[in-house]
Amino acid sequence: MNKVSIIGAGMTGSTTAHWLAERELADIVLVDVVDGMPQGKALDLQESLPVIGKDVQIVGSNSYAETSGSDIIVITAGLPRKPGMSRDDLLMANTKIVSAAAEAAIKESPDAIFIILTNPLDVMAYLTMKVAGIPAERVVGQAGILDSARMRAFVAMELGVSVENVHCYVLGGHGDDMVPLVRHSNVAGIPLETALSPQQLGAIVERTRKGGGEIVSLLKTGSAFYAPSIAITQMVEAILKDKHLIVPAAAYLNGEYGLKDLFFGVPVQLGRKGVEKIYEYELTDSERDAFNKSATGVKENIAKLNL
Ligand code: TXD
């Protein structure tokens, strides 16, 4: 059985464990600093499995020893946003937490692939690569599947069609300057720009950009967790099953899209080795401008880390 360790057993971490166990994808270790919490959640989840007939082991712990030999390490440890906060406001607090997590996790699982969720996402993925000292293809950040799923949900609701017919691609940094690529998105092959009026489309793009904030203001404590954790699950499955699945995700760029030395949301092919390939879309001038604006924000935050 494959082994996936999730660092941070809060809302996104434990919900990821839930989706993974339900799909019988791997044995799971949940690690958190809170005494008893990961153990309690792991046991509760383990006790749910007889009902659905799934056989995976789920362990909760406050130490990294149990994570030893993991195929994948998912890092969700850190603070979530409060209403009114931007993702960037979390930078300094989460840098300490993610550094410690990456350092401890790599010692136990030197060959693992890391999937990062903690915000600010693109910067935390970069930090993990540096601290763990592993090749870029073994680190990938989750943001694009979620942002694209939000846009797909809004389009499906607007048109009254199945979400299965809606394909959207949101790339760039995981912040308010993310880039919903309208020209590359479609409904059953019909370009989004034909299927929707400019007003409808404009409203959907805006709601997508602020999709995380919309949930934060509704919840008042904490941020979204169902959609982010199913997005991680899709990435875990693509890696463990060596699917060569192309998804929007944060990968290390070394010249692709004219950008260098940052993690950034692009179409990424995921397989057993991690990031197998980055696909480059042809962009118009305005799309490229949006990419560059988003990348500047990510670069500024990376610079603050003084790595
Ligand atoms: O798409 C995306 N990238 C995101 C990112 C979508 C949703 C959430 N996103 C970010 O993930 C969010 O802004 C946060 O930075 C993280 C985790 O969000 P979550 O909603 O899971 O936060 P919780 O419920 O507060 O859980 C965080 C847990 C909590 O149980 C802490 O005790 C734990 O992290 N924590 C730690 N675990 C291990 N080790 C250390 N050092 C540690 N510090 C805190």
Short mmCIF file of C-alpha atoms and ligand atoms in Angstrom, two decimals:
data_model
loop_
_atom_site.label_atom_id
_atom_site.label_comp_id
_atom_site.label_asym_id
_atom_site.label_seq_id
_atom_site.Cartn_x
_atom_site.Cartn_y
_atom_site.Cartn_z
CA MET A 1 0.00 0.00 0.00
CA ASN A 2 1.23 3.50 -0.77
CA LYS A 3 1.79 5.86 2.13
CA VAL A 4 0.73 9.49 2.30
CA SER A 5 1.57 11.68 5.28
CA ILE A 6 -0.35 14.87 5.87
CA ILE A 7 1.35 17.53 7.99
CA GLY A 8 -1.34 19.67 9.59
CA ALA A 9 -4.46 17.78 10.65
CA GLY A 10 -6.76 20.80 10.62
CA MET A 11 -9.66 21.35 8.26
CA THR A 12 -7.89 20.75 4.95
CA GLY A 13 -5.54 18.05 6.29
CA SER A 14 -8.22 15.92 7.89
CA THR A 15 -10.64 16.37 4.99
CA THR A 16 -7.88 15.26 2.61
CA ALA A 17 -7.40 12.15 4.77
CA HIS A 18 -11.13 11.53 4.51
CA TRP A 19 -11.21 11.72 0.69
CA LEU A 20 -8.02 9.59 0.38
CA ALA A 21 -9.32 6.87 2.71
CA GLU A 22 -12.71 6.82 1.03
CA ARG A 23 -10.93 6.17 -2.27
CA GLU A 24 -8.62 3.56 -0.63
CA LEU A 25 -5.65 5.33 -2.19
CA ALA A 26 -3.02 4.95 0.55
CA ASP A 27 -2.23 4.36 4.18
CA ILE A 28 -2.35 7.74 5.84
CA VAL A 29 -0.44 9.47 8.65
CA LEU A 30 -1.85 12.69 10.10
CA VAL A 31 0.68 14.87 11.96
CA ASP A 32 -0.15 17.96 14.00
CA VAL A 33 1.28 19.90 16.92
CA VAL A 34 -1.98 19.72 18.87
CA ASP A 35 -1.83 16.90 21.40
CA GLY A 36 -4.42 14.17 20.78
CA MET A 37 -6.16 15.86 17.86
CA PRO A 38 -4.50 13.98 14.97
CA GLN A 39 -4.77 10.74 16.96
CA GLY A 40 -8.48 11.32 17.58
CA LYS A 41 -9.27 12.23 13.99
CA ALA A 42 -7.26 9.27 12.66
CA LEU A 43 -9.06 6.83 14.96
CA ASP A 44 -12.48 8.26 14.12
CA LEU A 45 -11.73 7.97 10.39
CA GLN A 46 -10.35 4.43 10.83
CA GLU A 47 -13.59 3.48 12.58
CA SER A 48 -15.63 4.76 9.62
CA LEU A 49 -13.99 2.38 7.16
CA PRO A 50 -15.83 -0.85 8.09
CA VAL A 51 -19.05 0.85 7.03
CA ILE A 52 -17.77 1.58 3.53
CA GLY A 53 -15.55 -1.51 3.30
CA LYS A 54 -12.22 0.21 2.71
CA ASP A 55 -8.93 -1.14 4.07
CA VAL A 56 -6.31 1.48 4.75
CA GLN A 57 -4.38 2.24 7.93
CA ILE A 58 -4.79 5.72 9.38
CA VAL A 59 -2.42 6.88 12.11
CA GLY A 60 -2.39 10.19 13.99
CA SER A 61 0.76 11.53 15.63
CA ASN A 62 2.55 14.53 17.07
CA SER A 63 5.89 13.31 15.72
CA TYR A 64 7.37 12.58 12.32
CA ALA A 65 8.64 9.06 13.11
CA GLU A 66 5.38 7.52 11.84
CA THR A 67 5.73 9.34 8.50
CA SER A 68 8.88 7.36 7.67
CA GLY A 69 8.99 6.03 4.09
CA SER A 70 6.08 8.09 2.78
CA ASP A 71 5.54 8.25 -0.97
CA ILE A 72 3.89 11.64 -0.68
CA ILE A 73 4.04 14.35 1.98
CA VAL A 74 1.19 16.85 1.95
CA ILE A 75 1.86 20.07 3.88
CA THR A 76 -1.24 21.89 5.11
CA ALA A 77 0.24 23.03 8.42
CA GLY A 78 -0.11 26.72 9.13
CA LEU A 79 -2.53 29.50 9.82
CA PRO A 80 -5.55 30.05 7.59
CA ARG A 81 -6.89 33.51 6.69
CA LYS A 82 -9.28 35.50 8.84
CA PRO A 83 -11.87 37.80 7.22
CA GLY A 84 -10.13 40.82 5.68
CA MET A 85 -6.70 39.12 5.51
CA SER A 86 -4.91 38.46 2.25
CA ARG A 87 -3.00 35.24 1.69
CA ASP A 88 0.21 37.25 1.79
CA ASP A 89 -0.56 38.36 5.36
CA LEU A 90 0.21 34.78 6.41
CA LEU A 91 3.75 34.85 5.00
CA MET A 92 5.95 35.19 8.07
CA ALA A 93 3.99 32.93 10.44
CA ASN A 94 3.62 30.16 7.90
CA THR A 95 7.25 30.36 6.77
CA LYS A 96 8.38 29.12 10.19
CA ILE A 97 5.80 26.34 10.28
CA VAL A 98 6.39 25.10 6.73
CA SER A 99 10.21 25.21 7.08
CA ALA A 100 10.03 23.06 10.20
CA ALA A 101 7.60 20.65 8.54
CA ALA A 102 9.67 20.28 5.35
CA GLU A 103 12.89 19.77 7.30
CA ALA A 104 11.44 17.10 9.57
CA ALA A 105 9.49 15.32 6.84
CA ILE A 106 12.36 14.95 4.36
CA LYS A 107 14.53 13.26 7.00
CA GLU A 108 11.97 10.48 7.36
CA SER A 109 11.05 10.22 3.68
CA PRO A 110 14.01 11.21 1.53
CA ASP A 111 12.33 10.09 -1.70
CA ALA A 112 8.91 11.63 -1.13
CA ILE A 113 7.06 13.98 -3.43
CA PHE A 114 5.75 17.07 -1.64
CA ILE A 115 2.34 18.60 -2.29
CA ILE A 116 2.00 22.00 -0.65
CA LEU A 117 -1.24 23.69 0.33
CA THR A 118 -0.24 26.22 3.00
CA ASN A 119 -0.57 29.88 1.98
CA PRO A 120 0.88 31.96 0.49
CA LEU A 121 0.99 28.87 -1.67
CA ASP A 122 3.51 29.67 -4.38
CA VAL A 123 6.02 30.98 -1.85
CA MET A 124 5.56 28.02 0.53
CA ALA A 125 6.20 25.60 -2.35
CA TYR A 126 9.44 27.45 -3.17
CA LEU A 127 10.42 27.40 0.50
CA THR A 128 9.80 23.65 0.72
CA MET A 129 12.00 22.94 -2.30
CA LYS A 130 14.83 24.97 -0.76
CA VAL A 131 14.54 23.63 2.80
CA ALA A 132 14.10 20.00 1.77
CA GLY A 133 16.87 20.41 -0.82
CA ILE A 134 15.09 18.28 -3.41
CA PRO A 135 14.71 18.59 -7.18
CA ALA A 136 11.96 20.91 -8.37
CA GLU A 137 9.95 18.09 -9.97
CA ARG A 138 9.31 16.62 -6.51
CA VAL A 139 7.47 19.70 -5.22
CA VAL A 140 4.10 20.87 -6.47
CA GLY A 141 1.65 23.35 -5.02
CA GLN A 142 -2.10 22.98 -5.05
CA ALA A 143 -4.07 26.03 -6.14
CA GLY A 144 -5.04 25.78 -9.80
CA ILE A 145 -7.35 22.78 -9.54
CA LEU A 146 -9.27 24.60 -6.81
CA ASP A 147 -9.41 27.99 -8.54
CA SER A 148 -10.41 26.33 -11.82
CA ALA A 149 -13.06 24.21 -10.04
CA ARG A 150 -14.55 27.35 -8.55
CA MET A 151 -14.78 28.93 -11.99
CA ARG A 152 -16.26 25.71 -13.41
CA ALA A 153 -18.87 25.64 -10.64
CA PHE A 154 -19.87 29.26 -11.33
CA VAL A 155 -20.15 28.66 -15.09
CA ALA A 156 -22.20 25.50 -14.57
CA MET A 157 -24.55 27.35 -12.19
CA GLU A 158 -24.95 30.26 -14.60
CA LEU A 159 -25.73 28.07 -17.61
CA GLY A 160 -27.59 25.28 -15.82
CA VAL A 161 -25.36 22.57 -17.32
CA SER A 162 -23.40 19.73 -15.78
CA VAL A 163 -20.07 20.62 -14.21
CA GLU A 164 -18.69 17.76 -16.31
CA ASN A 165 -19.25 19.86 -19.44
CA VAL A 166 -17.34 22.86 -18.12
CA HIS A 167 -13.58 23.15 -18.56
CA CYS A 168 -11.79 26.16 -17.14
CA TYR A 169 -8.17 26.99 -16.57
CA VAL A 170 -7.09 29.39 -13.87
CA LEU A 171 -3.34 29.89 -13.83
CA GLY A 172 -0.82 32.28 -12.26
CA GLY A 173 -0.14 32.89 -8.59
CA HIS A 174 -2.71 31.84 -5.98
CA GLY A 175 -3.69 35.38 -5.04
CA ASP A 176 -6.07 38.11 -6.12
CA ASP A 177 -4.03 38.52 -9.33
CA MET A 178 -4.62 34.91 -10.41
CA VAL A 179 -5.31 34.57 -14.14
CA PRO A 180 -8.60 32.94 -15.22
CA LEU A 181 -7.83 32.07 -18.86
CA VAL A 182 -11.20 32.69 -20.46
CA ARG A 183 -9.94 32.09 -24.00
CA HIS A 184 -8.79 28.57 -23.09
CA SER A 185 -11.99 27.65 -21.24
CA ASN A 186 -15.09 26.07 -22.79
CA VAL A 187 -18.49 24.46 -22.27
CA ALA A 188 -18.73 21.18 -24.18
CA GLY A 189 -16.26 22.58 -26.69
CA ILE A 190 -18.07 25.93 -27.06
CA PRO A 191 -15.72 28.78 -26.11
CA LEU A 192 -16.75 30.48 -22.89
CA GLU A 193 -16.77 33.82 -24.69
CA THR A 194 -19.54 32.45 -26.97
CA ALA A 195 -21.50 30.64 -24.27
CA LEU A 196 -21.74 33.63 -21.93
CA SER A 197 -22.28 37.38 -22.33
CA PRO A 198 -19.36 39.69 -21.51
CA GLN A 199 -21.24 40.78 -18.35
CA GLN A 200 -21.82 37.20 -17.19
CA LEU A 201 -18.23 36.30 -17.95
CA GLY A 202 -16.82 39.37 -16.21
CA ALA A 203 -18.83 38.58 -13.07
CA ILE A 204 -17.64 34.95 -13.09
CA VAL A 205 -13.99 35.95 -13.50
CA GLU A 206 -14.29 38.40 -10.62
CA ARG A 207 -16.06 35.89 -8.37
CA THR A 208 -13.40 33.27 -9.17
CA ARG A 209 -10.57 35.64 -8.22
CA LYS A 210 -12.29 36.36 -4.91
CA GLY A 211 -13.60 32.81 -4.43
CA GLY A 212 -11.43 32.03 -1.42
CA GLY A 213 -12.31 35.33 0.26
CA GLU A 214 -16.03 34.69 -0.30
CA ILE A 215 -15.81 31.49 1.73
CA VAL A 216 -13.61 33.11 4.41
CA SER A 217 -16.21 35.87 4.96
CA LEU A 218 -19.04 33.36 5.17
CA LEU A 219 -17.25 31.00 7.57
CA LYS A 220 -15.78 33.80 9.71
CA THR A 221 -13.27 31.38 11.20
CA GLY A 222 -11.06 29.39 8.85
CA SER A 223 -11.10 29.06 5.10
CA ALA A 224 -12.37 26.67 2.45
CA PHE A 225 -11.56 22.99 2.96
CA TYR A 226 -13.80 20.64 0.95
CA ALA A 227 -12.75 21.90 -2.47
CA PRO A 228 -9.06 22.39 -1.58
CA SER A 229 -8.80 18.90 -0.13
CA ILE A 230 -10.45 17.13 -3.06
CA ALA A 231 -8.01 19.04 -5.28
CA ILE A 232 -5.09 17.61 -3.28
CA THR A 233 -6.68 14.18 -3.56
CA GLN A 234 -6.79 14.43 -7.35
CA MET A 235 -3.07 15.28 -7.34
CA VAL A 236 -2.21 12.41 -4.98
CA GLU A 237 -4.12 9.98 -7.17
CA ALA A 238 -2.44 11.24 -10.35
CA ILE A 239 0.98 10.74 -8.77
CA LEU A 240 0.39 7.35 -7.13
CA LYS A 241 -1.31 5.90 -10.21
CA ASP A 242 1.22 7.48 -12.57
CA LYS A 243 -1.64 8.92 -14.60
CA HIS A 244 0.28 11.62 -16.50
CA LEU A 245 -2.65 13.85 -15.67
CA ILE A 246 -2.43 17.48 -16.77
CA VAL A 247 -3.77 19.82 -14.10
CA PRO A 248 -3.29 23.47 -13.27
CA ALA A 249 -0.85 23.52 -10.33
CA ALA A 250 2.07 25.51 -8.96
CA ALA A 251 5.37 24.26 -10.38
CA TYR A 252 8.90 25.60 -10.43
CA LEU A 253 9.54 27.62 -13.58
CA ASN A 254 12.92 27.87 -15.16
CA GLY A 255 12.24 29.99 -18.21
CA GLU A 256 8.78 28.64 -19.11
CA TYR A 257 6.36 31.50 -19.84
CA GLY A 258 9.42 33.78 -19.74
CA LEU A 259 9.55 33.38 -15.94
CA LYS A 260 12.40 32.06 -13.80
CA ASP A 261 13.06 30.89 -10.27
CA LEU A 262 9.57 30.89 -8.80
CA PHE A 263 6.63 28.54 -8.27
CA PHE A 264 3.66 29.59 -10.37
CA GLY A 265 0.37 28.13 -11.53
CA VAL A 266 0.75 26.51 -14.95
CA PRO A 267 -0.57 23.35 -16.66
CA VAL A 268 1.48 20.55 -15.12
CA GLN A 269 1.65 16.85 -16.02
CA LEU A 270 1.67 14.71 -12.88
CA GLY A 271 2.95 11.15 -12.66
CA ARG A 272 4.92 8.86 -10.35
CA LYS A 273 7.99 11.10 -10.47
CA GLY A 274 6.00 14.23 -9.63
CA VAL A 275 6.00 17.06 -12.15
CA GLU A 276 6.78 15.36 -15.46
CA LYS A 277 6.19 18.26 -17.78
CA ILE A 278 5.03 21.85 -17.90
CA TYR A 279 2.80 22.84 -20.80
CA GLU A 280 3.10 26.30 -22.30
CA TYR A 281 -0.05 27.91 -23.68
CA GLU A 282 0.26 30.54 -26.32
CA LEU A 283 -0.75 33.77 -24.65
CA THR A 284 -2.02 37.06 -26.03
CA ASP A 285 -0.31 40.27 -24.93
CA SER A 286 -2.97 40.98 -22.32
CA GLU A 287 -2.82 37.43 -20.95
CA ARG A 288 0.97 37.72 -20.74
CA ASP A 289 0.64 41.06 -18.92
CA ALA A 290 -1.69 39.39 -16.39
CA PHE A 291 0.82 36.55 -15.93
CA ASN A 292 3.67 38.99 -15.37
CA LYS A 293 1.67 41.06 -12.87
CA SER A 294 0.81 37.94 -10.88
CA ALA A 295 4.42 36.68 -11.05
CA THR A 296 5.77 40.00 -9.77
CA GLY A 297 3.69 39.57 -6.59
CA VAL A 298 4.99 36.04 -6.04
CA LYS A 299 8.60 37.12 -6.67
CA GLU A 300 8.32 39.97 -4.17
CA ASN A 301 7.20 37.56 -1.47
CA ILE A 302 9.94 35.04 -2.28
CA ALA A 303 12.48 37.85 -1.95
CA LYS A 304 11.19 38.59 1.59
CA LEU A 305 12.28 35.11 2.69
CA ASN A 306 15.97 35.85 2.00
CA LEU A 307 16.63 32.23 1.09
O1 TXD B 1 -5.63 26.26 -2.35
C1 TXD B 1 -4.92 26.45 -1.41
N1 TXD B 1 -3.60 26.45 -1.56
C2 TXD B 1 -5.49 26.66 -0.06
C3 TXD B 1 -4.60 27.00 1.02
C4 TXD B 1 -6.84 26.30 0.22
C5 TXD B 1 -7.26 26.20 1.52
C6 TXD B 1 -6.42 26.47 2.66
N2 TXD B 1 -5.16 27.04 2.30
C7 TXD B 1 -4.16 27.21 3.35
O2 TXD B 1 -3.83 25.96 3.95
C8 TXD B 1 -4.62 28.06 4.51
O3 TXD B 1 -4.52 29.43 4.19
C9 TXD B 1 -3.63 27.64 5.58
O4 TXD B 1 -2.41 28.31 5.39
C10 TXD B 1 -3.44 26.14 5.31
C11 TXD B 1 -4.23 25.23 6.23
O5 TXD B 1 -5.58 25.56 6.16
P1 TXD B 1 -6.64 24.81 7.13
O6 TXD B 1 -7.97 25.32 6.78
O7 TXD B 1 -6.40 23.36 7.12
O8 TXD B 1 -6.20 25.42 8.54
P2 TXD B 1 -6.44 24.78 10.01
O9 TXD B 1 -7.75 24.09 10.06
O10 TXD B 1 -6.18 25.87 10.97
O11 TXD B 1 -5.30 23.67 10.11
C12 TXD B 1 -3.96 23.98 10.17
C13 TXD B 1 -3.34 22.99 11.12
C14 TXD B 1 -3.81 23.15 12.57
O12 TXD B 1 -4.42 21.93 13.03
C15 TXD B 1 -2.55 23.46 13.34
O13 TXD B 1 -2.52 22.90 14.66
C16 TXD B 1 -1.50 22.82 12.43
O14 TXD B 1 -1.92 23.15 11.13
N3 TXD B 1 -0.14 23.26 12.67
C17 TXD B 1 0.91 22.44 12.57
N4 TXD B 1 0.99 21.13 12.27
C18 TXD B 1 2.22 20.56 12.27
N5 TXD B 1 3.35 21.25 12.54
C19 TXD B 1 3.31 22.57 12.84
N6 TXD B 1 4.43 23.25 13.11
C20 TXD B 1 2.05 23.21 12.88
N7 TXD B 1 1.64 24.47 13.14
C21 TXD B 1 0.31 24.49 13.02
#
